[in-house]
PDB file of C-alpha atoms in Angstrom:
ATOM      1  CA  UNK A   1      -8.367 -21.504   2.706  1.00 96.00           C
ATOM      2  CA  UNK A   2      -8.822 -25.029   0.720  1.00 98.00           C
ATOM      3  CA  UNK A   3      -7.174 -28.473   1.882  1.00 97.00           C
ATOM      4  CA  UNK A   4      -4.289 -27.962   0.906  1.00 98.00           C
ATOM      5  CA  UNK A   5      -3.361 -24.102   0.330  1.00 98.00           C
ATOM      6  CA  UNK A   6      -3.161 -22.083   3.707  1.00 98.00           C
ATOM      7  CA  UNK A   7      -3.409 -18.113   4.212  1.00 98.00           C
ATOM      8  CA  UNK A   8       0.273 -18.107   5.296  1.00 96.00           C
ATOM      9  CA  UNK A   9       1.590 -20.147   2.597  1.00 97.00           C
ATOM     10  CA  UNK A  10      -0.184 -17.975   0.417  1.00 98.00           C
ATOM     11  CA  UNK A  11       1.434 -14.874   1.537  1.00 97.00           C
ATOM     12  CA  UNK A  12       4.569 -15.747   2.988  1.00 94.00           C
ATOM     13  CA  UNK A  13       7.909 -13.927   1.874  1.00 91.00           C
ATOM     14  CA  UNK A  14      11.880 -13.966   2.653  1.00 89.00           C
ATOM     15  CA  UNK A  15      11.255 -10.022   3.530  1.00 88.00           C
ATOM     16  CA  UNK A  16       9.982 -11.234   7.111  1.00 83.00           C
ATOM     17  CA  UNK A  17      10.453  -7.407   8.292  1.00 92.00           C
ATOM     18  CA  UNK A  18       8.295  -6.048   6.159  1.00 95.00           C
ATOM     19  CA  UNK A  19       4.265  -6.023   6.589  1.00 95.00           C
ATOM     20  CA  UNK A  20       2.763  -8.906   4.163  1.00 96.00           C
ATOM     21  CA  UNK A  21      -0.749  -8.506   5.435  1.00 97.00           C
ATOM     22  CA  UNK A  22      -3.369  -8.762   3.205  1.00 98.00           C
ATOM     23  CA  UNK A  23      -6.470  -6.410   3.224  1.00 98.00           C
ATOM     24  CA  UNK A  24     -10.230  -8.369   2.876  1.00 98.00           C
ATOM     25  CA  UNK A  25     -10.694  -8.092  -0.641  1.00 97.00           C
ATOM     26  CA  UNK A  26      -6.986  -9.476  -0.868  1.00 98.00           C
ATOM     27  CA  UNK A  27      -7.851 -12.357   1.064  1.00 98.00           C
ATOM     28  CA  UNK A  28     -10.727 -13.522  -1.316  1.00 98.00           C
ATOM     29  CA  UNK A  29      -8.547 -13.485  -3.946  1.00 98.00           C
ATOM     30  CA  UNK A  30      -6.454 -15.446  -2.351  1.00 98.00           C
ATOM     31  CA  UNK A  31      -9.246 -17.993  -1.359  1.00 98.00           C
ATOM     32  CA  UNK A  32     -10.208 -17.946  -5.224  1.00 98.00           C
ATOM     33  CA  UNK A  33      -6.279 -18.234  -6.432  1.00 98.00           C
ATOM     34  CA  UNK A  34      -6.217 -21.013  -3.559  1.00 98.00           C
ATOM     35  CA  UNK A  35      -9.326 -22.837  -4.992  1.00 98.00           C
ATOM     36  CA  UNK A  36      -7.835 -22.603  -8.687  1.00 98.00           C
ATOM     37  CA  UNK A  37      -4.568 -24.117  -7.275  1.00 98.00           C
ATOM     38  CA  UNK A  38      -6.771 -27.237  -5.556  1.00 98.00           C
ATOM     39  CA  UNK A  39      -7.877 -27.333  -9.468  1.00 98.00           C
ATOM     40  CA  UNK A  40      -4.095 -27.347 -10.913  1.00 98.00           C
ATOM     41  CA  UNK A  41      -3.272 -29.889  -8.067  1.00 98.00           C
ATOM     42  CA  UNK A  42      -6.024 -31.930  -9.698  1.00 98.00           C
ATOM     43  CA  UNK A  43      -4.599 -31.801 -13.280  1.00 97.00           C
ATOM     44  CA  UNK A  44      -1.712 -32.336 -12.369  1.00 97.00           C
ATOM     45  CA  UNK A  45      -2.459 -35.879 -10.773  1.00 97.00           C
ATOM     46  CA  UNK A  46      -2.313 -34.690  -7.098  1.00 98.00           C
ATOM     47  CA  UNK A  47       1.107 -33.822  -7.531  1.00 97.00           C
ATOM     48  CA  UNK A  48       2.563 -31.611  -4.498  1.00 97.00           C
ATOM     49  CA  UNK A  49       2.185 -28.061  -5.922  1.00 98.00           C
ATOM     50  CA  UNK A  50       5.080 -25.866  -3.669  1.00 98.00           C
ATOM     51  CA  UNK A  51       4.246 -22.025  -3.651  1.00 98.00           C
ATOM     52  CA  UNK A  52       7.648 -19.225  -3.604  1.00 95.00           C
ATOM     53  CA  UNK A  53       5.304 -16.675  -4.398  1.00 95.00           C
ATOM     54  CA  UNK A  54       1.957 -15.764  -4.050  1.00 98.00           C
ATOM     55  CA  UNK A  55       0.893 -11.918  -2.355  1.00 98.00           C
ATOM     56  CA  UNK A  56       2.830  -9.246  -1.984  1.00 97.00           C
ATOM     57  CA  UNK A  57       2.219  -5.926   0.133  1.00 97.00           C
ATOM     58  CA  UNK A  58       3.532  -3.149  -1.767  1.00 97.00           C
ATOM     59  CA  UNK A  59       6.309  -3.153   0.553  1.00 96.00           C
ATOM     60  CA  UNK A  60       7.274  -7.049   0.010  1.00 97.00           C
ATOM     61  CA  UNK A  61       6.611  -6.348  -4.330  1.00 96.00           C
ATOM     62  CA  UNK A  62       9.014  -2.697  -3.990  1.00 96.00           C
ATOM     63  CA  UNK A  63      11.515  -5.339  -2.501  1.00 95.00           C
ATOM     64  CA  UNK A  64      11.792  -8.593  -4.963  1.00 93.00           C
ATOM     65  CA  UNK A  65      11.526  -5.130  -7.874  1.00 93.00           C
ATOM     66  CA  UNK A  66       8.603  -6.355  -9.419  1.00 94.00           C
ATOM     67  CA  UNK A  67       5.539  -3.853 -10.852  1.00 94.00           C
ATOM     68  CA  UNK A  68       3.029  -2.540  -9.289  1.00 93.00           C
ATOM     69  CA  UNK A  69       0.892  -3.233 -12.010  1.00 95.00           C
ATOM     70  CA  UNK A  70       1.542  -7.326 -10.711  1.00 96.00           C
ATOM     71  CA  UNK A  71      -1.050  -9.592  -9.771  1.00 98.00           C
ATOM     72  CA  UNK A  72       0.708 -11.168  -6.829  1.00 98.00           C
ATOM     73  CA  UNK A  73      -0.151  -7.657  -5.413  1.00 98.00           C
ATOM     74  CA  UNK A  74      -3.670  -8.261  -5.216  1.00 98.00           C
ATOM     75  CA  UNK A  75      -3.439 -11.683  -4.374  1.00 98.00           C
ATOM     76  CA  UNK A  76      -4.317 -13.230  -8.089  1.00 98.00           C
ATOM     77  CA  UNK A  77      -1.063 -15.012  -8.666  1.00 98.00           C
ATOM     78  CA  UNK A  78       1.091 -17.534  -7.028  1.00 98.00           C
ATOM     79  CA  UNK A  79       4.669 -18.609  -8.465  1.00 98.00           C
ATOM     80  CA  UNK A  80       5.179 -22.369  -8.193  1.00 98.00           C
ATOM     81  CA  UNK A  81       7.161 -25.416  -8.735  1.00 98.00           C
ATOM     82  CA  UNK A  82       6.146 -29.131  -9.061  1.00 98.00           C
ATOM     83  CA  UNK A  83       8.423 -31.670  -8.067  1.00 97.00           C
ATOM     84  CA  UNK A  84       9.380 -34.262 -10.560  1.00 97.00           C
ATOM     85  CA  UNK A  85       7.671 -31.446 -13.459  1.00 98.00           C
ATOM     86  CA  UNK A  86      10.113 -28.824 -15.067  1.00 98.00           C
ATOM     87  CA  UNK A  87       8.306 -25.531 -15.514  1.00 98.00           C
ATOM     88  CA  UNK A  88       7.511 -26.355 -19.020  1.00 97.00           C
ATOM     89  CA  UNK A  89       5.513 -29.672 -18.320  1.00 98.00           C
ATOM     90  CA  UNK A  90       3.866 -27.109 -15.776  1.00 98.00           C
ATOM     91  CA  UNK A  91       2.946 -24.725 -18.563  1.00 98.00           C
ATOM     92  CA  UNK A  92       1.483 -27.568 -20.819  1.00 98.00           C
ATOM     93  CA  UNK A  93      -0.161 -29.011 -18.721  1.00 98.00           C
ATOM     94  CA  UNK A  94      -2.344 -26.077 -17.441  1.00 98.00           C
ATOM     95  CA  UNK A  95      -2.656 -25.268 -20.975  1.00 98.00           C
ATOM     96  CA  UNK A  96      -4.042 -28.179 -22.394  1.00 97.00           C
ATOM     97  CA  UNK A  97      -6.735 -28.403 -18.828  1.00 96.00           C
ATOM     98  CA  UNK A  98      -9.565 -26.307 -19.898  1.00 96.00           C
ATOM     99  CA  UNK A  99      -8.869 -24.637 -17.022  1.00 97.00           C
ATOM    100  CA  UNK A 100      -9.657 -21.086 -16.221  1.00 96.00           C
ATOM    101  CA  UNK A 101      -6.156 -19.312 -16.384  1.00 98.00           C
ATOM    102  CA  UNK A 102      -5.203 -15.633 -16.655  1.00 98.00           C
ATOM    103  CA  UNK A 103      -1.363 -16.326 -17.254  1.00 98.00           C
ATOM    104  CA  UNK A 104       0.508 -19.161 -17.068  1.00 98.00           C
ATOM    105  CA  UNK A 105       4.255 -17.913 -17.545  1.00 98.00           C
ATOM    106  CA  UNK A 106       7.497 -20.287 -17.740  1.00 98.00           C
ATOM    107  CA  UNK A 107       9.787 -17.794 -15.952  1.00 97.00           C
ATOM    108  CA  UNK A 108      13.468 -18.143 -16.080  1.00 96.00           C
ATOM    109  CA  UNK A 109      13.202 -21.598 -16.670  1.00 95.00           C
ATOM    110  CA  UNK A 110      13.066 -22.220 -12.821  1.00 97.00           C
ATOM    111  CA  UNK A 111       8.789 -21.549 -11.799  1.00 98.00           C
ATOM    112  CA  UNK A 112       5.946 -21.272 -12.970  1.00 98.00           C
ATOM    113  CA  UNK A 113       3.786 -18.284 -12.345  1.00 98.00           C
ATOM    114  CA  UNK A 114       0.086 -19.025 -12.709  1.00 98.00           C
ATOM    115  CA  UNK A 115      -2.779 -16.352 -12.072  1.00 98.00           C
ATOM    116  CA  UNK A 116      -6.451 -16.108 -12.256  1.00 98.00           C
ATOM    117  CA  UNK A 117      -8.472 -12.919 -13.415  1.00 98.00           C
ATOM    118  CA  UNK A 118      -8.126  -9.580 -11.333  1.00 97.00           C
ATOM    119  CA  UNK A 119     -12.047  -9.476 -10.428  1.00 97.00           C
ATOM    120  CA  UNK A 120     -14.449 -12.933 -10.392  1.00 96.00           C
ATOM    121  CA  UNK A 121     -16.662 -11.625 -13.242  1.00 96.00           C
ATOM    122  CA  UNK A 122     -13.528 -11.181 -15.535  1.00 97.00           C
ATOM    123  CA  UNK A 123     -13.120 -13.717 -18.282  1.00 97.00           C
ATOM    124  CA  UNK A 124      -9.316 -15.358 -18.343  1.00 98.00           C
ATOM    125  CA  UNK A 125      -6.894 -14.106 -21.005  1.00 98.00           C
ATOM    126  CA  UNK A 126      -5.587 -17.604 -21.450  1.00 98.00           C
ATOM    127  CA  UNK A 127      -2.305 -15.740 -21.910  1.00 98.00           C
ATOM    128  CA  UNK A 128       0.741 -18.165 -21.881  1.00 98.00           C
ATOM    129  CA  UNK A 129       4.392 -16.787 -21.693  1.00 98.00           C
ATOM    130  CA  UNK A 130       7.768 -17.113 -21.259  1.00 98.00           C
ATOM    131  CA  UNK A 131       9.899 -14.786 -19.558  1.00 97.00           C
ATOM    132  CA  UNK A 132      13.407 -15.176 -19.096  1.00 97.00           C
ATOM    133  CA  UNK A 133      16.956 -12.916 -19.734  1.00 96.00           C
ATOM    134  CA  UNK A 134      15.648 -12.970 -23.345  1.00 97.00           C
ATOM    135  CA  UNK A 135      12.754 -10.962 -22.537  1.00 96.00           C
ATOM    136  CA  UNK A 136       8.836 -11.510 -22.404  1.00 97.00           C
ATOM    137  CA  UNK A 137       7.568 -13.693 -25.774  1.00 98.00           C
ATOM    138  CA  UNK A 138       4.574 -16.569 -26.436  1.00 98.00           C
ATOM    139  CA  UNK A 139       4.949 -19.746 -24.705  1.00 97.00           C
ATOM    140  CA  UNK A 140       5.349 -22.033 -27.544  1.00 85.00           C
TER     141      UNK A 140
END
């Protein structure tokens, strides 16, 4: 997809018996989530940028109990971590970028979840959160 973001990094999962294919519009947001990763992996100084998360089937999103209404099911987020970064240097960092975000979240204090808009003529919400057992609140 990009040098350094791959279609099955991008959609691989620990449910390995359950379909994870994604459909064609899926896969272009996954080539436009990969290029705004490349842009992340800039910011952040080339720094590796490892990726837990990124689409999930319905099946694969019913199993980790996340929403429907997610955007890892459409292929718009990934969930990361960046060596030798906690997730809060993450957060800042793609804050203060000028980058294109939808959300950056600091989740649980262990990833980062980053996303881009659901559709390419969608401006970014710039939305940055934090959830963790305390619930969902501004990234501050």
């Amino acid at each position: 997809m990009t040098p350094h973001f791959t279609l099955a990094e991008l959609t691989v999962t620990d449910h390995r018996s359950l379909d994870n294919t994604p459909n064609a519009g899926e896969i272009e947001n996954l080539r436009r989530l990969a290029a705004f990763l490349e842009l992340v992996k800039d910011r952040l100084g080339g720094r590796p940028i490892m990726v837990n998360s990124a689409f999930r089937s319905k099946a694969v999103n019913d199993a980790v109990g996340s929403k429907d209404t997610s955007q890892h099911r459409l292929g718009c987020a990934a969930d990361i971590r960046v060596p030798g970064m906690t997730p809060n240097d993450v957060v800042r960092a793609v804050m203060a970028s000028g980058l294109a975000y939808d959300q950056v979240i600091r989740e649980f204090d262990r990833w980062t979840h980053l996303s881009i808009p659901n559709l390419p003529n969608l401006s970014p919400r710039k939305m940055a959160l934090i959830i963790d057992k305390a619930g969902t609140r501004t990234f501050a």
